Amino acid sequence: MYSTQALPKLPRMAAVHDLSGMGKCSLTVALPIVSATGVECCCIPTALLSTHTGGCLTGWTFTDLSGDIVPIARHWHDMALKFDAVYSGYLASETQGRLLEQAIDLIAGEDTHIIVDPAMADNGNYYANLDVRMTECFRRLIKRADIITPNITEACFLTDTPYRAGGHDEKFVTELIDKLSELGPDFVAITGVSPERGKVGIAARDNRTGKSCCVMNDALDGTFHGSGDVFASAFAALLTRGAPLEKALCTAEQFVTAAIERTALRATPREYGLDFEGILPEYIRLCEALFAPEAEA
Ligand code: PXL
């Protein structure tokens, strides 16, 4: 059925996130979604938790895996593994940011996409146990990044802009993107942008071409935990497989929107994360169409 000659090289990503056993986010989201995109997902778990720390969850277990970050990267370096992308998300401390920089030095080559999702805050607040030191940490990391995907809170923190829950007009968003771009990335995508009540979406700019784009949808009430990670995982993986930026953005956005709708329909507790599993078959079909040889021609 399959001819090995016809199979293109399998793209490879290093995913650097915590592993929260329950409450889909970080690695429990990145692994299935990156794999479904047709990209190999090599994991550097930065911490092991029983659940994520958001919403009304309390009492989580936490094991810091900082001591493993650089040794894992060194082993991969010694194996001469080549990575098409390094994709990082939530980090448990500022120290982990420094260690991630060392890991990048070990495993990233000239052509490796560095995708940083500065996952540290939402709804105007830092996640539990994190503080302004994470903003400094991500400002440093972003200097190494080609692509960043902050939410609106993280974009405000990173640029010293007073947080606004809504009313994100064009001027406000353009200034955020300008200031984030000064930190160095080629591509900035801000999630959770809400220009008016009932609308939410993603505003992005490719600094190499100057081209901006914006994808908006009807907003559902409240917070959907893990939605930033679902979006960023699909976006990062689509780029790693070679999708054009705008196509990757729209496809990832469609995926997260469908997963949010499913979560709302099922009334899944928001802390449990998004019901993205049922969207995977359709997502895989979309990817196959996107990456079919005739689509690329
Ligand atoms: O990306 C969200 C996230 C990831 N990991 C952990 C978290 C959160 C958000 O609260 O607590 C451990």
Coordinates of C-alpha atoms and ligand atoms in Angstrom, one line a residue:
M1 CA 0.0 0.0 0.0
Y2 CA 2.8 2.4 0.8
S3 CA 5.9 3.0 -1.2
T4 CA 8.7 4.2 1.0
Q5 CA 10.2 6.1 -1.9
A6 CA 7.1 8.3 -2.0
L7 CA 7.2 9.2 1.6
P8 CA 8.8 12.5 2.4
K9 CA 11.1 13.1 5.4
L10 CA 9.3 13.1 8.7
P11 CA 9.6 16.6 10.2
R12 CA 10.9 16.5 13.8
M13 CA 10.0 18.9 16.7
A14 CA 11.3 19.2 20.2
A15 CA 8.4 20.1 22.5
V16 CA 9.4 21.7 25.8
H17 CA 6.5 21.9 28.2
D18 CA 5.4 20.5 31.6
L19 CA 3.4 17.3 31.7
S20 CA 0.2 18.0 33.6
G21 CA -1.4 14.5 33.9
M22 CA -5.0 15.8 33.9
G23 CA -6.6 19.0 32.6
K24 CA -5.4 19.0 29.0
C25 CA -2.7 21.5 28.3
S26 CA 1.1 21.5 27.6
L27 CA 2.4 18.1 26.6
T28 CA -0.9 16.2 26.8
V29 CA -2.1 18.6 24.1
A30 CA 1.1 19.0 22.2
L31 CA 1.9 15.3 21.7
P32 CA -1.4 14.2 20.1
I33 CA -1.8 17.4 18.0
V34 CA 1.8 17.5 16.8
S35 CA 1.6 13.8 15.9
A36 CA -1.8 14.2 14.1
T37 CA -0.2 17.0 12.0
G38 CA 2.3 14.4 10.8
V39 CA 5.3 15.7 12.8
E40 CA 7.5 13.7 15.2
C41 CA 7.1 15.1 18.7
C42 CA 10.2 14.6 20.9
C43 CA 9.4 15.7 24.4
I44 CA 11.4 17.6 27.0
P45 CA 9.1 17.5 30.1
T46 CA 10.0 20.5 32.3
A47 CA 7.8 19.4 35.3
L48 CA 5.4 16.7 36.3
L49 CA 2.1 17.8 37.8
S50 CA -1.1 15.9 38.6
T51 CA -3.2 18.8 37.0
H52 CA -2.5 22.2 35.7
T53 CA -2.6 25.0 38.2
G54 CA -5.4 27.1 36.6
G55 CA -9.0 27.9 37.3
C56 CA -10.3 26.6 40.6
L57 CA -8.0 23.6 40.7
T58 CA -6.0 23.2 43.9
G59 CA -3.9 20.6 45.6
W60 CA -1.9 19.6 42.6
T61 CA 1.4 17.6 42.9
F62 CA 4.5 19.2 41.4
T63 CA 7.8 17.6 40.6
D64 CA 10.4 19.9 39.1
L65 CA 12.3 18.4 36.2
S66 CA 14.7 21.3 35.6
G67 CA 17.7 19.1 36.1
D68 CA 16.7 16.9 33.1
I69 CA 16.3 19.7 30.5
V70 CA 19.9 20.2 29.5
P71 CA 21.0 16.5 29.8
I72 CA 18.1 15.4 27.5
A73 CA 19.1 18.0 25.0
R74 CA 22.8 17.0 25.3
H75 CA 21.9 13.4 24.7
W76 CA 20.0 14.3 21.5
H77 CA 22.9 16.5 20.4
D78 CA 25.3 13.6 20.9
M79 CA 23.0 11.5 18.8
A80 CA 23.3 14.1 16.1
L81 CA 19.5 14.5 15.9
K82 CA 18.3 17.3 13.7
F83 CA 15.3 19.3 14.7
D84 CA 13.0 21.2 12.3
A85 CA 11.5 23.1 15.3
V86 CA 11.8 23.7 19.0
Y87 CA 8.4 24.6 20.5
S88 CA 8.2 25.8 24.1
G89 CA 5.2 26.6 26.3
Y90 CA 4.6 26.9 30.0
L91 CA 7.8 27.0 32.1
A92 CA 7.7 26.5 35.8
S93 CA 10.4 29.1 36.7
E94 CA 12.7 31.7 35.4
T95 CA 15.6 29.2 35.8
Q96 CA 13.8 26.9 33.3
G97 CA 14.0 29.7 30.7
R98 CA 17.8 29.8 31.1
L99 CA 18.0 26.0 30.8
L100 CA 15.8 26.1 27.7
E101 CA 18.3 28.6 26.1
Q102 CA 21.1 26.1 26.7
A103 CA 18.9 23.3 25.3
I104 CA 18.3 25.4 22.2
D105 CA 22.0 26.0 21.8
L106 CA 22.5 22.2 21.9
I107 CA 19.7 21.0 19.5
A108 CA 18.8 23.9 17.2
G109 CA 20.6 24.4 13.9
E110 CA 20.5 27.3 11.5
D111 CA 17.2 26.2 9.9
T112 CA 15.4 25.2 13.1
H113 CA 12.2 27.2 13.7
I114 CA 12.1 28.5 17.3
I115 CA 8.5 28.9 18.4
V116 CA 7.9 30.3 21.9
D117 CA 4.5 30.4 23.4
P118 CA 5.1 32.6 26.5
A119 CA 2.5 30.7 28.5
M120 CA 2.5 32.4 31.9
A121 CA -0.7 34.4 32.4
D122 CA -4.3 34.8 31.4
N123 CA -7.2 37.2 32.1
G124 CA -4.9 39.8 33.4
N125 CA -3.2 37.6 36.0
Y126 CA -0.1 35.4 36.2
Y127 CA -0.7 31.6 36.6
A128 CA -0.3 30.3 40.2
N129 CA 3.2 30.5 41.6
L130 CA 4.4 32.7 38.7
D131 CA 5.2 36.4 38.8
V132 CA 6.9 39.2 36.9
R133 CA 10.1 37.3 36.8
M134 CA 8.6 35.2 34.1
T135 CA 8.0 38.3 31.9
E136 CA 11.8 39.0 32.1
C137 CA 12.5 35.3 31.3
F138 CA 10.2 35.3 28.2
R139 CA 11.6 38.6 27.0
R140 CA 15.0 37.0 26.9
L141 CA 13.8 33.8 25.3
I142 CA 11.8 35.7 22.7
K143 CA 15.1 37.2 21.4
R144 CA 15.9 33.7 20.2
A145 CA 12.4 33.1 18.8
D146 CA 11.3 33.2 15.1
I147 CA 7.6 32.9 16.1
I148 CA 5.7 33.9 19.2
T149 CA 2.1 33.2 20.2
P150 CA 1.2 35.2 23.4
N151 CA -2.3 35.7 24.5
I152 CA -3.5 39.3 25.1
T153 CA -2.5 39.2 28.8
E154 CA 1.0 38.0 28.0
A155 CA 1.3 40.5 25.2
C156 CA 0.5 43.3 27.6
F157 CA 2.9 42.0 30.3
L158 CA 5.7 41.6 27.8
T159 CA 5.3 45.1 26.5
D160 CA 4.5 46.9 29.7
T161 CA 1.1 47.8 28.4
P162 CA -1.9 48.1 30.9
Y163 CA -4.1 45.0 30.5
R164 CA -7.5 45.5 28.9
A165 CA -10.1 42.7 29.0
G166 CA -11.7 43.8 25.8
G167 CA -12.0 46.7 23.4
H168 CA -8.8 45.7 21.7
D169 CA -9.1 48.1 18.8
E170 CA -6.7 48.2 15.8
K171 CA -4.5 50.8 17.3
F172 CA -4.1 48.9 20.6
V173 CA -3.3 45.6 18.8
T174 CA -0.9 47.2 16.3
E175 CA 1.0 48.9 19.1
L176 CA 1.3 45.5 20.9
I177 CA 2.5 43.8 17.8
D178 CA 5.0 46.6 17.1
K179 CA 6.4 46.4 20.7
L180 CA 6.6 42.6 20.6
S181 CA 8.3 42.8 17.3
E182 CA 11.0 45.0 18.8
L183 CA 12.0 42.0 20.9
G184 CA 13.0 40.2 17.7
P185 CA 10.6 37.6 16.4
D186 CA 9.8 37.4 12.6
F187 CA 6.2 36.4 13.3
V188 CA 3.8 37.5 16.1
A189 CA 0.4 36.0 16.6
I190 CA -1.7 37.4 19.6
T191 CA -4.6 35.2 20.7
G192 CA -7.6 36.2 22.7
V193 CA -8.0 39.5 20.8
S194 CA -11.5 40.9 21.4
P195 CA -12.2 44.1 19.4
E196 CA -15.9 44.1 20.5
R197 CA -18.2 42.2 22.8
G198 CA -19.0 38.7 21.5
K199 CA -16.0 38.5 19.1
V200 CA -12.6 37.0 19.8
G201 CA -9.8 35.9 17.6
I202 CA -6.1 36.1 16.6
A203 CA -4.2 39.1 15.2
A204 CA -0.9 38.3 13.5
R205 CA 1.9 40.0 11.5
D206 CA 4.7 38.6 9.5
N207 CA 7.5 41.1 10.0
R208 CA 9.5 39.8 7.0
T209 CA 6.7 40.8 4.6
G210 CA 4.9 43.3 6.7
K211 CA 1.7 41.4 6.0
S212 CA -0.9 41.4 8.8
C213 CA -3.9 39.1 9.2
C214 CA -6.7 38.7 11.6
V215 CA -9.1 35.8 12.2
M216 CA -12.3 36.5 14.3
N217 CA -15.0 34.3 15.6
D218 CA -18.1 34.5 17.8
A219 CA -16.9 34.4 21.4
L220 CA -18.4 32.0 24.0
D221 CA -18.6 33.1 27.6
G222 CA -15.8 32.5 30.1
T223 CA -12.4 30.9 29.9
F224 CA -11.5 27.7 28.0
H225 CA -8.4 26.4 29.7
G226 CA -5.8 25.0 27.4
S227 CA -7.2 26.7 24.3
G228 CA -3.9 28.6 23.9
D229 CA -1.9 25.4 24.0
V230 CA -4.3 23.7 21.5
F231 CA -3.9 26.6 19.0
A232 CA -0.1 27.0 19.5
S233 CA 0.5 23.2 19.2
A234 CA -1.4 23.0 15.9
F235 CA 0.1 26.2 14.6
A236 CA 3.7 25.2 15.5
A237 CA 3.3 21.7 14.0
L238 CA 1.7 23.0 10.8
L239 CA 4.7 25.4 10.4
T240 CA 7.1 22.6 11.2
R241 CA 5.6 20.5 8.4
G242 CA 6.0 23.4 6.0
A243 CA 2.6 25.1 5.8
P244 CA 2.7 28.8 4.8
L245 CA 2.2 31.1 7.9
E246 CA -1.2 32.3 7.0
K247 CA -2.5 28.9 6.1
A248 CA -1.1 27.5 9.4
L249 CA -2.8 30.3 11.3
C250 CA -6.2 29.8 9.8
T251 CA -6.1 26.0 10.1
A252 CA -5.0 26.1 13.7
E253 CA -7.6 28.7 14.5
Q254 CA -10.4 26.5 12.8
F255 CA -9.2 23.6 14.9
V256 CA -9.2 25.4 18.2
T257 CA -12.6 27.0 17.5
A258 CA -14.2 23.6 16.7
A259 CA -12.7 22.2 19.9
I260 CA -14.1 25.1 22.0
E261 CA -17.5 24.6 20.5
R262 CA -17.4 20.9 21.3
T263 CA -16.3 21.6 24.9
A264 CA -19.2 24.1 25.3
L265 CA -21.8 21.7 23.8
R266 CA -20.7 18.9 26.1
A267 CA -20.5 21.3 29.1
T268 CA -17.1 19.8 29.9
P269 CA -15.8 21.5 33.1
R270 CA -13.6 24.3 31.8
E271 CA -10.6 23.2 33.9
Y272 CA -10.6 19.8 32.2
G273 CA -9.3 21.4 29.0
L274 CA -10.7 21.3 25.4
D275 CA -12.6 18.3 23.9
F276 CA -10.2 18.3 20.9
E277 CA -10.1 14.5 20.5
G278 CA -13.3 14.4 18.4
I279 CA -11.9 17.1 16.1
L280 CA -8.7 15.2 15.3
P281 CA -10.1 13.1 12.4
E282 CA -11.3 16.2 10.6
Y283 CA -8.0 17.9 11.4
I284 CA -6.0 15.1 10.0
R285 CA -8.1 15.2 6.8
L286 CA -7.4 18.9 6.6
C287 CA -3.7 18.4 7.0
E288 CA -3.6 15.6 4.4
A289 CA -5.3 18.0 1.9
L290 CA -3.0 20.8 2.9
F291 CA 0.2 18.8 2.4
A292 CA -1.0 16.7 -0.6
P293 CA 1.7 17.0 -3.4
E294 CA -0.9 18.5 -5.7
A295 CA -1.8 21.2 -3.0
E296 CA 1.8 22.2 -2.8
A297 CA 2.4 22.4 -6.6
Ligands
PXL1 O1 -0.4 26.6 29.3 C1 -1.2 26.6 30.4 C2 -0.6 25.9 31.6 C3 0.3 24.9 31.4 N1 0.9 24.2 32.4 C4 0.5 24.5 33.7 C5 -0.4 25.4 33.9 C6 -1.0 26.1 32.9 C7 -2.1 27.1 33.1 O2 -2.5 27.4 34.2 O3 -0.8 25.6 35.2 C8 1.1 23.7 34.8

